[in-house]
């Protein structure tokens, strides 16, 4: 499988995820997590429904930060309740086996429409797992408007 990208580690052992990796999910729902990603993800991590029909994977330490932020959302706001339900109800502790694979639960496989070819992305503090077909469609649509998106991100000096 082809891959690109590098995992950069900062001092203190925490790191940032980056890059794009292509692997196939097998008939039992197991997906190889690239070694560069496993190093920073840890043996145990949290996998949940993400946005745009992909899955998000967080190291346990990063998940704790997100959990605290979501706990602070007002219970009286309908959108806050809906997002919190969506995010936490799909979350599961995931373990990487000795072959470097993670077993993706069926509800998450169905949500992200993972059937065979998958793309694993490193995106700063998390990984994303996409169906290859959905990723390619999303990327093609986003690529067309990338310059406009960058323009709208005033003050980030990218």
JSON list of C-alpha atoms in Angstrom, two decimals:
[
{"chain": "A", "resi": 1, "resn": "UNK", "atom": "CA", "xyz": [0.00, 0.00, 0.00]},
{"chain": "A", "resi": 2, "resn": "UNK", "atom": "CA", "xyz": [1.23, 3.52, -0.73]},
{"chain": "A", "resi": 3, "resn": "UNK", "atom": "CA", "xyz": [1.73, 6.03, 2.02]},
{"chain": "A", "resi": 4, "resn": "UNK", "atom": "CA", "xyz": [3.06, 9.49, 2.54]},
{"chain": "A", "resi": 5, "resn": "UNK", "atom": "CA", "xyz": [3.62, 11.72, 5.51]},
{"chain": "A", "resi": 6, "resn": "UNK", "atom": "CA", "xyz": [5.63, 11.76, 8.67]},
{"chain": "A", "resi": 7, "resn": "UNK", "atom": "CA", "xyz": [4.76, 11.73, 12.32]},
{"chain": "A", "resi": 8, "resn": "UNK", "atom": "CA", "xyz": [6.58, 14.57, 14.09]},
{"chain": "A", "resi": 9, "resn": "UNK", "atom": "CA", "xyz": [7.12, 14.17, 17.80]},
{"chain": "A", "resi": 10, "resn": "UNK", "atom": "CA", "xyz": [7.50, 17.20, 20.01]},
{"chain": "A", "resi": 11, "resn": "UNK", "atom": "CA", "xyz": [9.44, 17.24, 23.25]},
{"chain": "A", "resi": 12, "resn": "UNK", "atom": "CA", "xyz": [7.78, 15.31, 26.04]},
{"chain": "A", "resi": 13, "resn": "UNK", "atom": "CA", "xyz": [6.64, 12.49, 23.76]},
{"chain": "A", "resi": 14, "resn": "UNK", "atom": "CA", "xyz": [3.41, 14.08, 22.64]},
{"chain": "A", "resi": 15, "resn": "UNK", "atom": "CA", "xyz": [3.11, 14.47, 18.91]},
{"chain": "A", "resi": 16, "resn": "UNK", "atom": "CA", "xyz": [1.15, 15.53, 15.94]},
{"chain": "A", "resi": 17, "resn": "UNK", "atom": "CA", "xyz": [-0.45, 13.29, 13.35]},
{"chain": "A", "resi": 18, "resn": "UNK", "atom": "CA", "xyz": [0.05, 14.03, 9.68]},
{"chain": "A", "resi": 19, "resn": "UNK", "atom": "CA", "xyz": [0.08, 12.20, 6.39]},
{"chain": "A", "resi": 20, "resn": "UNK", "atom": "CA", "xyz": [-2.17, 9.98, 4.30]},
{"chain": "A", "resi": 21, "resn": "UNK", "atom": "CA", "xyz": [-2.04, 6.18, 4.37]},
{"chain": "A", "resi": 22, "resn": "UNK", "atom": "CA", "xyz": [-3.96, 3.59, 2.34]},
{"chain": "A", "resi": 23, "resn": "UNK", "atom": "CA", "xyz": [-4.93, 0.19, 3.76]},
{"chain": "A", "resi": 24, "resn": "UNK", "atom": "CA", "xyz": [-7.74, -2.30, 3.36]},
{"chain": "A", "resi": 25, "resn": "UNK", "atom": "CA", "xyz": [-10.17, -3.31, 6.08]},
{"chain": "A", "resi": 26, "resn": "UNK", "atom": "CA", "xyz": [-10.63, -7.09, 6.19]},
{"chain": "A", "resi": 27, "resn": "UNK", "atom": "CA", "xyz": [-13.88, -9.08, 6.38]},
{"chain": "A", "resi": 28, "resn": "UNK", "atom": "CA", "xyz": [-13.68, -9.07, 10.20]},
{"chain": "A", "resi": 29, "resn": "UNK", "atom": "CA", "xyz": [-13.49, -5.28, 10.39]},
{"chain": "A", "resi": 30, "resn": "UNK", "atom": "CA", "xyz": [-9.76, -5.11, 11.12]},
{"chain": "A", "resi": 31, "resn": "UNK", "atom": "CA", "xyz": [-7.68, -2.28, 9.71]},
{"chain": "A", "resi": 32, "resn": "UNK", "atom": "CA", "xyz": [-3.89, -1.94, 9.84]},
{"chain": "A", "resi": 33, "resn": "UNK", "atom": "CA", "xyz": [-2.82, 1.25, 11.57]},
{"chain": "A", "resi": 34, "resn": "UNK", "atom": "CA", "xyz": [0.51, 2.45, 10.10]},
{"chain": "A", "resi": 35, "resn": "UNK", "atom": "CA", "xyz": [3.51, 2.12, 12.42]},
{"chain": "A", "resi": 36, "resn": "UNK", "atom": "CA", "xyz": [4.20, 5.86, 12.28]},
{"chain": "A", "resi": 37, "resn": "UNK", "atom": "CA", "xyz": [0.66, 6.51, 13.56]},
{"chain": "A", "resi": 38, "resn": "UNK", "atom": "CA", "xyz": [0.69, 3.70, 16.16]},
{"chain": "A", "resi": 39, "resn": "UNK", "atom": "CA", "xyz": [3.75, 5.21, 17.85]},
{"chain": "A", "resi": 40, "resn": "UNK", "atom": "CA", "xyz": [1.78, 8.28, 18.89]},
{"chain": "A", "resi": 41, "resn": "UNK", "atom": "CA", "xyz": [-1.70, 6.81, 19.13]},
{"chain": "A", "resi": 42, "resn": "UNK", "atom": "CA", "xyz": [-0.75, 4.31, 21.80]},
{"chain": "A", "resi": 43, "resn": "UNK", "atom": "CA", "xyz": [-1.91, 0.71, 22.27]},
{"chain": "A", "resi": 44, "resn": "UNK", "atom": "CA", "xyz": [-5.30, 1.93, 23.50]},
{"chain": "A", "resi": 45, "resn": "UNK", "atom": "CA", "xyz": [-7.13, 4.85, 21.91]},
{"chain": "A", "resi": 46, "resn": "UNK", "atom": "CA", "xyz": [-10.66, 6.19, 21.41]},
{"chain": "A", "resi": 47, "resn": "UNK", "atom": "CA", "xyz": [-12.45, 5.71, 18.10]},
{"chain": "A", "resi": 48, "resn": "UNK", "atom": "CA", "xyz": [-15.71, 7.53, 17.42]},
{"chain": "A", "resi": 49, "resn": "UNK", "atom": "CA", "xyz": [-17.95, 8.93, 14.71]},
{"chain": "A", "resi": 50, "resn": "UNK", "atom": "CA", "xyz": [-16.36, 11.96, 13.13]},
{"chain": "A", "resi": 51, "resn": "UNK", "atom": "CA", "xyz": [-17.69, 14.67, 10.90]},
{"chain": "A", "resi": 52, "resn": "UNK", "atom": "CA", "xyz": [-18.11, 14.37, 7.12]},
{"chain": "A", "resi": 53, "resn": "UNK", "atom": "CA", "xyz": [-18.80, 10.62, 7.37]},
{"chain": "A", "resi": 54, "resn": "UNK", "atom": "CA", "xyz": [-15.38, 9.56, 8.65]},
{"chain": "A", "resi": 55, "resn": "UNK", "atom": "CA", "xyz": [-14.17, 8.17, 11.97]},
{"chain": "A", "resi": 56, "resn": "UNK", "atom": "CA", "xyz": [-12.02, 10.11, 14.45]},
{"chain": "A", "resi": 57, "resn": "UNK", "atom": "CA", "xyz": [-9.33, 8.38, 16.53]},
{"chain": "A", "resi": 58, "resn": "UNK", "atom": "CA", "xyz": [-7.81, 10.10, 19.56]},
{"chain": "A", "resi": 59, "resn": "UNK", "atom": "CA", "xyz": [-5.02, 9.15, 21.95]},
{"chain": "A", "resi": 60, "resn": "UNK", "atom": "CA", "xyz": [-6.52, 8.69, 25.43]},
{"chain": "A", "resi": 61, "resn": "UNK", "atom": "CA", "xyz": [-4.81, 11.87, 26.69]},
{"chain": "A", "resi": 62, "resn": "UNK", "atom": "CA", "xyz": [-6.32, 13.95, 23.86]},
{"chain": "A", "resi": 63, "resn": "UNK", "atom": "CA", "xyz": [-9.74, 12.34, 24.37]},
{"chain": "A", "resi": 64, "resn": "UNK", "atom": "CA", "xyz": [-9.67, 13.47, 28.01]},
{"chain": "A", "resi": 65, "resn": "UNK", "atom": "CA", "xyz": [-9.19, 17.09, 26.90]},
{"chain": "A", "resi": 66, "resn": "UNK", "atom": "CA", "xyz": [-12.09, 16.85, 24.43]},
{"chain": "A", "resi": 67, "resn": "UNK", "atom": "CA", "xyz": [-14.28, 15.12, 27.01]},
{"chain": "A", "resi": 68, "resn": "UNK", "atom": "CA", "xyz": [-13.75, 17.99, 29.46]},
{"chain": "A", "resi": 69, "resn": "UNK", "atom": "CA", "xyz": [-14.63, 20.57, 26.79]},
{"chain": "A", "resi": 70, "resn": "UNK", "atom": "CA", "xyz": [-17.82, 18.72, 25.83]},
{"chain": "A", "resi": 71, "resn": "UNK", "atom": "CA", "xyz": [-18.83, 18.37, 29.50]},
{"chain": "A", "resi": 72, "resn": "UNK", "atom": "CA", "xyz": [-18.75, 22.16, 29.65]},
{"chain": "A", "resi": 73, "resn": "UNK", "atom": "CA", "xyz": [-21.37, 22.57, 26.92]},
{"chain": "A", "resi": 74, "resn": "UNK", "atom": "CA", "xyz": [-24.72, 23.83, 28.22]},
{"chain": "A", "resi": 75, "resn": "UNK", "atom": "CA", "xyz": [-27.24, 21.03, 28.70]},
{"chain": "A", "resi": 76, "resn": "UNK", "atom": "CA", "xyz": [-30.02, 23.52, 27.93]},
{"chain": "A", "resi": 77, "resn": "UNK", "atom": "CA", "xyz": [-28.83, 24.00, 24.31]},
{"chain": "A", "resi": 78, "resn": "UNK", "atom": "CA", "xyz": [-30.36, 21.55, 21.85]},
{"chain": "A", "resi": 79, "resn": "UNK", "atom": "CA", "xyz": [-27.34, 21.60, 19.49]},
{"chain": "A", "resi": 80, "resn": "UNK", "atom": "CA", "xyz": [-24.97, 20.91, 22.37]},
{"chain": "A", "resi": 81, "resn": "UNK", "atom": "CA", "xyz": [-27.04, 17.90, 23.50]},
{"chain": "A", "resi": 82, "resn": "UNK", "atom": "CA", "xyz": [-27.27, 16.58, 19.93]},
{"chain": "A", "resi": 83, "resn": "UNK", "atom": "CA", "xyz": [-23.55, 16.89, 19.23]},
{"chain": "A", "resi": 84, "resn": "UNK", "atom": "CA", "xyz": [-22.57, 15.36, 22.59]},
{"chain": "A", "resi": 85, "resn": "UNK", "atom": "CA", "xyz": [-24.90, 12.39, 21.97]},
{"chain": "A", "resi": 86, "resn": "UNK", "atom": "CA", "xyz": [-23.57, 11.92, 18.45]},
{"chain": "A", "resi": 87, "resn": "UNK", "atom": "CA", "xyz": [-19.94, 12.06, 19.56]},
{"chain": "A", "resi": 88, "resn": "UNK", "atom": "CA", "xyz": [-20.09, 9.98, 22.76]},
{"chain": "A", "resi": 89, "resn": "UNK", "atom": "CA", "xyz": [-22.60, 7.35, 21.66]},
{"chain": "A", "resi": 90, "resn": "UNK", "atom": "CA", "xyz": [-20.26, 6.24, 18.88]},
{"chain": "A", "resi": 91, "resn": "UNK", "atom": "CA", "xyz": [-17.12, 6.28, 21.04]},
{"chain": "A", "resi": 92, "resn": "UNK", "atom": "CA", "xyz": [-15.33, 3.07, 21.90]},
{"chain": "A", "resi": 93, "resn": "UNK", "atom": "CA", "xyz": [-12.02, 2.17, 23.49]},
{"chain": "A", "resi": 94, "resn": "UNK", "atom": "CA", "xyz": [-9.97, 0.52, 20.77]},
{"chain": "A", "resi": 95, "resn": "UNK", "atom": "CA", "xyz": [-6.86, -1.59, 21.06]},
{"chain": "A", "resi": 96, "resn": "UNK", "atom": "CA", "xyz": [-4.16, -2.25, 18.50]},
{"chain": "A", "resi": 97, "resn": "UNK", "atom": "CA", "xyz": [-3.35, -5.96, 18.21]},
{"chain": "A", "resi": 98, "resn": "UNK", "atom": "CA", "xyz": [0.10, -7.52, 17.77]},
{"chain": "A", "resi": 99, "resn": "UNK", "atom": "CA", "xyz": [-0.22, -7.26, 13.98]},
{"chain": "A", "resi": 100, "resn": "UNK", "atom": "CA", "xyz": [-0.86, -3.51, 14.22]},
{"chain": "A", "resi": 101, "resn": "UNK", "atom": "CA", "xyz": [-4.58, -3.76, 13.46]},
{"chain": "A", "resi": 102, "resn": "UNK", "atom": "CA", "xyz": [-7.61, -2.23, 15.11]},
{"chain": "A", "resi": 103, "resn": "UNK", "atom": "CA", "xyz": [-11.00, -3.95, 15.10]},
{"chain": "A", "resi": 104, "resn": "UNK", "atom": "CA", "xyz": [-13.61, -1.39, 14.04]},
{"chain": "A", "resi": 105, "resn": "UNK", "atom": "CA", "xyz": [-17.08, -2.07, 15.52]},
{"chain": "A", "resi": 106, "resn": "UNK", "atom": "CA", "xyz": [-19.89, -2.69, 13.04]},
{"chain": "A", "resi": 107, "resn": "UNK", "atom": "CA", "xyz": [-21.87, 0.51, 13.81]},
{"chain": "A", "resi": 108, "resn": "UNK", "atom": "CA", "xyz": [-18.78, 2.62, 13.09]},
{"chain": "A", "resi": 109, "resn": "UNK", "atom": "CA", "xyz": [-18.05, 0.62, 9.91]},
{"chain": "A", "resi": 110, "resn": "UNK", "atom": "CA", "xyz": [-21.61, 1.30, 8.74]},
{"chain": "A", "resi": 111, "resn": "UNK", "atom": "CA", "xyz": [-21.49, 5.00, 9.64]},
{"chain": "A", "resi": 112, "resn": "UNK", "atom": "CA", "xyz": [-18.27, 5.60, 7.67]},
{"chain": "A", "resi": 113, "resn": "UNK", "atom": "CA", "xyz": [-19.28, 3.15, 4.91]},
{"chain": "A", "resi": 114, "resn": "UNK", "atom": "CA", "xyz": [-16.02, 1.23, 5.30]},
{"chain": "A", "resi": 115, "resn": "UNK", "atom": "CA", "xyz": [-16.11, -1.78, 3.02]},
{"chain": "A", "resi": 116, "resn": "UNK", "atom": "CA", "xyz": [-12.59, -2.46, 1.76]},
{"chain": "A", "resi": 117, "resn": "UNK", "atom": "CA", "xyz": [-10.28, 0.37, 0.71]},
{"chain": "A", "resi": 118, "resn": "UNK", "atom": "CA", "xyz": [-9.66, 2.90, 3.48]},
{"chain": "A", "resi": 119, "resn": "UNK", "atom": "CA", "xyz": [-7.66, 6.06, 3.90]},
{"chain": "A", "resi": 120, "resn": "UNK", "atom": "CA", "xyz": [-6.11, 6.95, 7.25]},
{"chain": "A", "resi": 121, "resn": "UNK", "atom": "CA", "xyz": [-5.28, 10.62, 7.67]},
{"chain": "A", "resi": 122, "resn": "UNK", "atom": "CA", "xyz": [-3.15, 12.28, 10.31]},
{"chain": "A", "resi": 123, "resn": "UNK", "atom": "CA", "xyz": [-4.90, 15.53, 11.23]},
{"chain": "A", "resi": 124, "resn": "UNK", "atom": "CA", "xyz": [-3.01, 17.35, 14.00]},
{"chain": "A", "resi": 125, "resn": "UNK", "atom": "CA", "xyz": [-4.32, 15.87, 17.27]},
{"chain": "A", "resi": 126, "resn": "UNK", "atom": "CA", "xyz": [-6.30, 12.96, 15.77]},
{"chain": "A", "resi": 127, "resn": "UNK", "atom": "CA", "xyz": [-6.46, 10.43, 12.99]},
{"chain": "A", "resi": 128, "resn": "UNK", "atom": "CA", "xyz": [-9.36, 10.13, 10.59]},
{"chain": "A", "resi": 129, "resn": "UNK", "atom": "CA", "xyz": [-10.44, 6.91, 8.90]},
{"chain": "A", "resi": 130, "resn": "UNK", "atom": "CA", "xyz": [-12.30, 7.30, 5.62]},
{"chain": "A", "resi": 131, "resn": "UNK", "atom": "CA", "xyz": [-13.78, 5.09, 2.96]},
{"chain": "A", "resi": 132, "resn": "UNK", "atom": "CA", "xyz": [-11.44, 5.66, 0.00]},
{"chain": "A", "resi": 133, "resn": "UNK", "atom": "CA", "xyz": [-14.37, 6.53, -2.29]},
{"chain": "A", "resi": 134, "resn": "UNK", "atom": "CA", "xyz": [-15.84, 9.07, 0.15]},
{"chain": "A", "resi": 135, "resn": "UNK", "atom": "CA", "xyz": [-12.39, 10.60, 0.81]},
{"chain": "A", "resi": 136, "resn": "UNK", "atom": "CA", "xyz": [-11.67, 11.00, -2.91]},
{"chain": "A", "resi": 137, "resn": "UNK", "atom": "CA", "xyz": [-15.05, 12.67, -3.46]},
{"chain": "A", "resi": 138, "resn": "UNK", "atom": "CA", "xyz": [-14.58, 14.96, -0.45]},
{"chain": "A", "resi": 139, "resn": "UNK", "atom": "CA", "xyz": [-11.02, 15.84, -1.48]},
{"chain": "A", "resi": 140, "resn": "UNK", "atom": "CA", "xyz": [-12.04, 16.63, -5.08]},
{"chain": "A", "resi": 141, "resn": "UNK", "atom": "CA", "xyz": [-14.83, 18.93, -3.87]},
{"chain": "A", "resi": 142, "resn": "UNK", "atom": "CA", "xyz": [-12.61, 20.62, -1.27]},
{"chain": "A", "resi": 143, "resn": "UNK", "atom": "CA", "xyz": [-9.66, 21.01, -3.60]},
{"chain": "A", "resi": 144, "resn": "UNK", "atom": "CA", "xyz": [-11.73, 23.20, -5.91]},
{"chain": "A", "resi": 145, "resn": "UNK", "atom": "CA", "xyz": [-12.47, 25.64, -3.09]},
{"chain": "A", "resi": 146, "resn": "UNK", "atom": "CA", "xyz": [-9.20, 25.32, -1.12]},
{"chain": "A", "resi": 147, "resn": "UNK", "atom": "CA", "xyz": [-7.93, 28.79, -2.07]},
{"chain": "A", "resi": 148, "resn": "UNK", "atom": "CA", "xyz": [-11.25, 30.33, -1.03]},
{"chain": "A", "resi": 149, "resn": "UNK", "atom": "CA", "xyz": [-11.25, 28.41, 2.27]},
{"chain": "A", "resi": 150, "resn": "UNK", "atom": "CA", "xyz": [-7.69, 29.61, 2.96]},
{"chain": "A", "resi": 151, "resn": "UNK", "atom": "CA", "xyz": [-8.70, 33.20, 2.19]},
{"chain": "A", "resi": 152, "resn": "UNK", "atom": "CA", "xyz": [-11.55, 32.98, 4.70]},
{"chain": "A", "resi": 153, "resn": "UNK", "atom": "CA", "xyz": [-9.18, 31.86, 7.45]},
{"chain": "A", "resi": 154, "resn": "UNK", "atom": "CA", "xyz": [-8.05, 35.40, 8.17]},
{"chain": "A", "resi": 155, "resn": "UNK", "atom": "CA", "xyz": [-5.39, 35.78, 10.82]},
{"chain": "A", "resi": 156, "resn": "UNK", "atom": "CA", "xyz": [-3.94, 32.27, 10.61]},
{"chain": "A", "resi": 157, "resn": "UNK", "atom": "CA", "xyz": [-1.02, 33.27, 8.34]},
{"chain": "A", "resi": 158, "resn": "UNK", "atom": "CA", "xyz": [-0.69, 29.81, 6.81]}
]
